């Protein structure tokens, strides 16, 4: 297993380009299953999660070509069984269900495992597909979905006890585009990645309105064609590096290929915490630098357009050395605090209780060997390591490689002193 040595305490400077969004790419890659025509998708980040999705698509019978960030997929002769050995590695595999049942009338996908950020139920995914006529069975750890009597458009409310579901909205939207009649998704997720998927589907000939609002209307069509699409920037990668600019640079760092309208939550909280955030005229580039009097503040995650749960671990790392008290509440994944124990090993003063973390800012963190646990927790540890003077060793780097494209190269470009140690196992 690879590990990352972060020789912290140096000030970051310079600029990097932000990659295409992992969380937009995954459902868009799955949506290629909806047509037998070739689709070309640009700016797909080369991370293990997108690699897993391409392996699943190949296993389903798709022709897949990939060179640098461009992916070409033709799903001409596909079958409906997604292989367990790949699906178990990545929860987002679940979003092949909707396209498969719409295109082939059936799908067999293994039930995704849980993960450290909390249990990851799929009841809302199944509720949506059942509402338009799919029959659901489970057999040997697989979910079997069949549209025995075809699919029929219906109105469905997808709200769960933690609010809307991003991939659940995606799954139903992808099934509905080839479903006779009109499907209306109430309490739909509004994340930019859902909008990017809707744009991709509409460019294939789908008829989707209202993506980005809580009510999405899909008029079914009989078939979809090929398309050429560029994925939106990764707002969570951008937000992660914005925090790096606030906590580990003197003169600030600049992130190119971003979208200001997708970074409102992180921007507002960085400014509230006393830091400087400046976008260029068209909002495609942002420079973040530390303010003179940073102060702790409170964060409560919420479905978009609220503060993203995928950004709370990174802000917790920043608040660890921010004067004052900060309170972080995650209403979407109340157990998503694995990073706090590791940050505490670096000298942070954090108390986690019942879905919230209370952080008392300390003067400095001290380097230590730490263990990555999930994608965003690992990013928080890298941020802490950049701040702590000395060498922080981050083990189980594969967690970061799931969603941050070439993170070591990007950090080196910003002047960070990092070394990736290739592991044997
Ligand atoms: C997406 O996961 C993202 N992943 C997650 O990012 C992100 O944290 C999450 O949305 C919330 O924004 C991708 O897009 C690939 P949900 P998703 O369904 O769609 C509950 C990262 O770090 N729920 O929106 O799987 C669920 O338990 C990853 O990049 C049900 O109860 O999340 C959670 O509490 C981590 N039943 C809430 O809804 C369901 O059937 C939101 O989950 C589905 C979800």
XYZ file of C-alpha atoms and ligand atoms in Angstrom:
469
model
C 0.000 0.000 0.000
C 1.301 3.447 -0.946
C 1.880 6.071 1.685
C 2.437 9.813 1.439
C 5.169 11.601 3.383
C 4.164 15.217 3.895
C 7.066 17.405 5.032
C 4.873 20.192 6.376
C 5.455 23.758 7.469
C 6.333 25.242 4.070
C 4.128 27.915 2.543
C 2.235 26.917 -0.609
C 2.227 29.238 -3.620
C 1.384 29.187 -7.319
C -1.511 27.766 -9.322
C -2.982 24.417 -10.415
C -5.748 23.252 -12.723
C -8.677 21.509 -11.038
C -9.683 18.173 -12.603
C -13.080 17.092 -13.895
C -15.610 16.009 -11.269
C -15.414 12.393 -10.047
C -18.992 12.565 -8.763
C -20.308 13.900 -12.067
C -18.274 11.387 -14.094
C -19.534 8.247 -12.355
C -23.275 8.525 -13.220
C -22.438 9.973 -16.662
C -20.259 6.953 -17.450
C -23.121 4.689 -16.325
C -25.545 6.634 -18.550
C -23.567 5.461 -21.600
C -25.457 2.163 -21.121
C -28.657 3.880 -22.316
C -27.648 3.970 -26.006
C -26.008 1.679 -28.567
C -24.311 4.744 -30.109
C -20.825 5.929 -29.157
C -20.542 8.598 -26.453
C -17.388 10.686 -25.926
C -16.824 12.134 -22.472
C -14.017 14.585 -21.761
C -12.254 15.547 -18.546
C -12.986 12.273 -16.771
C -10.470 12.258 -13.882
C -8.011 9.348 -13.817
C -8.871 8.127 -10.305
C -9.617 4.613 -9.094
C -13.357 5.210 -8.810
C -13.695 6.093 -12.507
C -11.403 3.165 -13.341
C -13.710 0.832 -11.393
C -16.735 2.189 -13.284
C -15.011 1.610 -16.649
C -14.147 -1.946 -15.565
C -17.820 -2.539 -14.743
C -18.935 -1.138 -18.097
C -16.428 -3.378 -19.914
C -17.638 -6.374 -17.885
C -21.206 -5.530 -18.972
C -20.081 -5.727 -22.618
C -19.287 -2.100 -23.469
C -16.425 -1.157 -25.783
C -14.338 1.289 -23.735
C -11.426 3.458 -24.945
C -9.575 5.882 -22.701
C -6.734 8.257 -23.477
C -5.773 10.940 -20.980
C -9.052 12.494 -19.800
C -11.169 11.416 -22.760
C -13.337 8.288 -22.606
C -15.182 6.732 -25.569
C -17.899 4.165 -24.775
C -20.140 2.110 -27.060
C -22.757 -0.004 -25.287
C -23.947 -1.908 -28.361
C -24.036 -5.489 -27.011
C -24.486 -5.463 -23.256
C -25.841 -7.885 -20.641
C -27.434 -7.007 -17.284
C -25.142 -8.702 -14.709
C -22.715 -6.319 -12.936
C -19.768 -8.302 -11.500
C -19.622 -8.555 -7.693
C -15.827 -8.394 -7.462
C -15.811 -4.864 -8.905
C -19.163 -3.590 -7.631
C -18.180 -4.363 -4.027
C -15.272 -1.912 -4.328
C -17.384 1.110 -5.102
C -20.850 2.112 -3.925
C -21.462 4.344 -6.938
C -21.646 1.173 -9.062
C -25.268 1.111 -7.914
C -26.018 3.731 -10.581
C -25.803 1.155 -13.355
C -29.162 -0.207 -12.118
C -31.373 2.467 -13.653
C -29.780 2.410 -17.127
C -29.699 -1.415 -17.284
C -33.338 -1.902 -16.319
C -34.388 0.829 -18.776
C -32.304 -0.499 -21.696
C -32.564 -4.299 -21.102
C -35.607 -4.644 -18.852
C -33.523 -6.222 -16.085
C -30.426 -5.741 -13.942
C -28.480 -7.804 -11.434
C -26.195 -5.739 -9.196
C -24.595 -6.808 -5.932
C -25.786 -4.972 -2.843
C -23.071 -2.370 -2.162
C -21.180 -2.716 1.094
C -21.290 -0.021 3.751
C -18.316 2.200 4.357
C -16.703 4.083 7.189
C -18.736 7.272 6.721
C -21.889 5.439 7.721
C -24.381 2.896 6.504
C -25.225 3.436 2.873
C -28.795 2.183 2.321
C -30.326 2.015 -1.158
C -33.991 1.891 -0.169
C -34.722 5.155 -1.995
C -33.076 3.875 -5.203
C -35.349 0.828 -5.075
C -38.419 2.895 -4.137
C -37.912 5.041 -7.242
C -37.500 2.108 -9.630
C -40.415 0.206 -8.093
C -42.624 3.271 -8.477
C -42.225 3.145 -12.285
C -42.973 -0.586 -12.379
C -39.728 -2.457 -11.649
C -39.938 -5.681 -9.593
C -37.146 -6.061 -7.018
C -35.800 -9.320 -5.571
C -32.598 -10.144 -3.736
C -30.704 -13.376 -4.310
C -27.239 -14.324 -3.073
C -26.304 -10.762 -2.154
C -27.483 -9.454 -5.518
C -30.375 -7.166 -6.244
C -32.433 -8.471 -9.165
C -34.519 -5.812 -10.865
C -36.985 -6.691 -13.591
C -39.435 -4.604 -15.576
C -41.649 -7.676 -16.154
C -44.573 -5.629 -17.416
C -42.500 -2.743 -18.764
C -41.959 0.625 -17.061
C -44.504 3.426 -16.776
C -43.901 7.061 -15.826
C -45.152 8.079 -12.354
C -44.714 10.842 -9.774
C -42.298 9.743 -6.998
C -41.122 11.500 -3.835
C -37.520 10.439 -3.129
C -36.991 12.235 0.175
C -35.334 10.086 2.850
C -34.805 10.751 6.550
C -31.548 12.546 5.708
C -33.070 14.487 2.821
C -32.692 13.901 -0.945
C -30.472 11.200 -2.461
C -27.952 12.190 -5.159
C -27.368 8.809 -6.797
C -30.957 7.771 -6.099
C -32.134 10.788 -8.098
C -29.623 9.876 -10.830
C -30.780 6.249 -10.980
C -34.451 7.111 -11.354
C -33.711 9.901 -13.859
C -31.667 7.496 -16.015
C -34.391 4.839 -15.908
C -37.121 7.385 -16.655
C -35.566 8.751 -19.861
C -36.528 5.492 -21.682
C -39.767 4.946 -19.743
C -43.101 5.528 -21.470
C -44.998 8.553 -20.159
C -43.959 11.266 -17.728
C -41.965 10.671 -14.566
C -41.810 13.387 -11.921
C -39.186 13.206 -9.183
C -40.201 15.198 -6.102
C -37.554 16.025 -3.424
C -34.914 15.509 -6.109
C -31.251 16.187 -5.291
C -30.078 19.529 -6.737
C -26.300 18.926 -6.731
C -24.398 20.316 -9.784
C -23.456 16.714 -10.615
C -27.157 15.858 -11.046
C -27.520 18.839 -13.409
C -24.453 17.686 -15.376
C -26.000 14.223 -15.764
C -29.288 15.765 -16.970
C -27.367 17.904 -19.476
C -25.552 14.789 -20.705
C -28.840 12.860 -21.090
C -30.581 15.753 -22.857
C -27.650 15.981 -25.289
C -28.412 12.311 -26.128
C -32.045 13.209 -26.909
C -33.681 12.855 -23.502
C -36.406 15.262 -22.397
C -35.574 16.358 -18.840
C -36.680 19.610 -17.244
C -36.091 21.011 -13.764
C -32.681 19.458 -13.011
C -31.125 21.571 -10.260
C -34.501 22.037 -8.557
C -36.361 19.741 -6.155
C -38.822 18.733 -8.929
C -37.489 17.055 -12.089
C -39.835 16.133 -14.961
C -38.786 13.469 -17.477
C -40.738 12.790 -20.668
C -39.829 9.264 -21.807
C -38.453 8.720 -25.337
C -37.997 5.463 -27.270
C -34.225 5.683 -27.779
C -31.174 7.864 -27.191
C -28.271 8.742 -29.489
C -24.554 9.336 -28.997
C -23.048 12.603 -27.738
C -19.833 14.462 -26.886
C -19.751 15.953 -23.394
C -17.248 17.637 -21.076
C -17.654 16.939 -17.368
C -17.953 19.881 -14.930
C -15.018 20.745 -12.651
C -14.632 18.874 -9.365
C -16.020 21.310 -6.779
C -14.883 19.146 -3.874
C -11.295 18.974 -5.120
C -11.482 22.747 -5.640
C -12.859 23.274 -2.124
C -10.141 21.058 -0.668
C -7.383 23.147 -2.256
C -9.170 26.368 -1.242
C -8.788 25.211 2.376
C -5.093 24.498 1.693
C -4.728 28.116 0.530
C -6.338 29.385 3.737
C -4.332 27.238 6.156
C -0.932 26.633 4.527
C 0.049 29.555 2.343
C 1.228 33.096 3.076
C 0.644 34.704 -0.309
C -2.255 32.485 -1.349
C -2.733 29.896 -4.100
C -4.758 30.031 -7.308
C -7.060 27.301 -8.628
C -7.969 27.359 -12.322
C -10.827 25.575 -14.125
C -13.346 26.057 -11.299
C -16.924 27.348 -11.283
C -17.714 30.033 -8.732
C -21.442 29.184 -8.713
C -20.580 25.643 -7.502
C -18.348 26.830 -4.631
C -20.756 29.057 -2.696
C -20.788 26.976 0.504
C -17.019 26.729 0.836
C -16.514 30.369 -0.177
C -18.985 31.712 2.393
C -17.466 29.677 5.233
C -13.862 30.612 4.360
C -14.823 34.292 4.381
C -16.763 33.876 7.658
C -13.634 32.246 9.127
C -11.707 35.416 8.177
C -9.889 34.322 5.002
C -9.588 36.007 1.586
C -11.321 34.466 -1.434
C -11.095 36.238 -4.805
C -12.585 34.951 -8.074
C -11.686 36.286 -11.541
C -14.340 37.997 -13.671
C -15.958 34.862 -15.110
C -15.582 32.841 -11.901
C -13.330 30.233 -13.539
C -10.333 30.909 -11.288
C -10.053 31.599 -7.556
C -7.225 32.782 -5.302
C -7.425 31.932 -1.603
C -5.128 33.343 1.079
C -5.188 33.446 4.884
C -6.782 36.409 6.633
C -4.968 38.283 9.420
C -7.434 37.331 12.154
C -8.945 33.925 11.405
C -11.731 32.805 13.705
C -13.600 29.590 14.339
C -17.183 29.246 13.129
C -19.992 26.712 12.882
C -20.883 24.471 9.962
C -23.989 22.358 9.453
C -23.958 20.239 6.316
C -27.071 20.136 4.170
C -28.166 18.939 0.757
C -27.143 21.300 -2.063
C -27.238 24.300 -2.110
C -26.279 23.893 1.569
C -22.736 23.264 2.831
C -21.536 19.955 1.307
C -20.914 16.986 3.614
C -17.919 16.173 1.361
C -16.208 19.359 2.572
C -16.664 19.133 6.376
C -13.575 17.016 7.090
C -11.318 19.464 5.249
C -12.767 22.432 7.177
C -12.332 20.519 10.447
C -8.609 20.240 9.646
C -8.500 24.000 9.115
C -10.427 24.741 12.334
C -7.934 22.551 14.277
C -5.462 25.496 14.209
C -8.009 28.321 13.965
C -8.346 30.410 17.142
C -11.663 29.959 18.912
C -14.308 27.263 18.921
C -15.810 25.695 15.819
C -18.735 23.291 15.703
C -19.238 20.979 12.711
C -22.516 19.089 12.417
C -23.054 16.551 9.635
C -26.803 16.019 9.136
C -26.231 13.783 6.086
C -23.626 11.322 7.433
C -23.701 11.717 11.240
C -20.854 9.192 11.682
C -18.526 10.944 9.205
C -15.883 11.906 11.784
C -13.173 9.240 11.340
C -10.643 12.001 10.607
C -11.072 13.526 14.077
C -9.274 10.722 15.944
C -6.296 11.000 13.572
C -6.259 14.813 13.824
C -6.283 14.433 17.620
C -3.148 12.270 17.321
C -1.572 15.323 15.661
C -2.484 17.483 18.646
C -5.910 18.765 17.633
C -8.475 19.374 20.386
C -11.699 17.862 19.033
C -14.667 16.299 20.812
C -17.029 14.231 18.671
C -20.509 13.536 19.961
C -23.785 12.562 18.321
C -23.160 13.787 14.787
C -21.159 16.871 15.741
C -17.501 17.769 16.324
C -16.514 20.614 18.665
C -13.039 21.949 17.800
C -10.973 24.164 20.086
C -8.259 25.701 17.896
C -4.687 24.953 19.010
C -1.589 26.928 18.100
C 0.017 24.257 15.944
C -0.354 20.596 15.015
C 2.521 18.144 15.363
C 3.472 15.610 12.683
C 2.612 11.950 13.224
C 2.001 8.707 11.311
C -1.751 8.686 10.590
C -4.199 6.339 8.905
C -6.449 7.386 6.033
C -9.969 5.968 6.402
C -12.141 7.398 3.633
C -11.686 9.764 0.738
C -12.404 13.105 2.372
C -10.985 12.153 5.782
C -7.707 11.385 3.990
C -7.761 14.809 2.336
C -8.192 16.364 5.794
C -5.065 14.529 6.995
C -3.048 15.808 4.017
C -4.157 19.362 4.848
C -3.141 18.882 8.490
C 0.206 17.441 7.383
C 0.886 20.468 5.190
C 0.401 22.658 8.257
C 2.355 20.620 10.845
C 6.083 21.331 10.897
C 7.878 18.045 10.283
C 6.977 14.827 8.497
C 3.459 13.396 8.628
C 3.150 9.893 7.187
C -0.248 9.138 5.688
C -0.890 5.422 5.291
C -3.501 3.690 3.064
C -3.147 6.315 0.355
C -5.513 4.337 -1.882
C -8.366 6.157 -0.147
C -7.135 9.453 -1.624
C -6.424 7.953 -5.035
C -10.144 7.121 -5.296
C -11.067 10.752 -5.856
C -8.092 13.109 -6.144
C -6.343 12.975 -9.523
C -2.533 13.241 -9.229
C -2.740 14.837 -5.782
C 1.010 14.542 -5.170
C 1.870 16.210 -8.494
C -0.571 19.044 -7.728
C 0.864 19.565 -4.248
C 4.427 19.568 -5.628
C 3.322 22.159 -8.204
C 2.215 24.349 -5.268
C 5.609 24.002 -3.603
C 4.600 21.401 -1.018
C 7.269 18.913 0.024
C 5.566 15.533 -0.425
C 6.841 12.068 -1.349
C 4.718 9.089 -2.431
C 6.276 5.881 -1.070
C 5.209 2.960 -3.265
C 4.004 0.140 -1.044
C 4.708 -3.526 -1.799
C 1.335 -4.961 -0.664
C -23.215 11.072 -3.241
O -23.354 9.816 -2.599
C -21.720 11.333 -3.349
N -21.093 10.260 -4.123
C -21.103 11.382 -1.954
O -19.724 11.735 -2.107
C -21.789 12.487 -1.151
O -21.265 12.501 0.158
C -23.306 12.209 -1.104
O -23.819 12.112 -2.453
C -24.073 13.315 -0.386
O -23.842 14.537 -1.045
C -21.194 10.291 -5.477
O -21.802 11.166 -6.058
C -20.492 9.184 -6.217
P -26.957 10.135 -1.009
P -24.818 9.107 -2.529
O -27.767 9.049 -1.590
O -25.637 9.502 -3.689
C -29.259 8.468 2.735
C -17.405 11.523 -1.871
O -16.717 11.750 -0.872
N -29.829 7.497 1.792
O -27.158 11.530 -1.503
O -24.589 7.662 -2.294
C -27.749 8.291 2.933
O -27.494 7.313 3.919
C -18.721 10.780 -1.735
O -17.126 11.905 -3.039
C -30.882 6.684 2.204
O -31.323 6.749 3.344
O -25.406 9.763 -1.209
C -27.347 9.675 3.371
O -27.614 9.832 4.742
C -18.927 10.221 -0.325
N -31.410 5.792 1.319
C -28.265 10.588 2.572
O -29.378 9.781 2.189
C -30.959 5.693 0.026
O -31.502 4.864 -0.750
C -27.636 11.170 1.313
O -27.067 10.098 0.583
C -29.895 6.527 -0.371
C -29.354 7.417 0.513
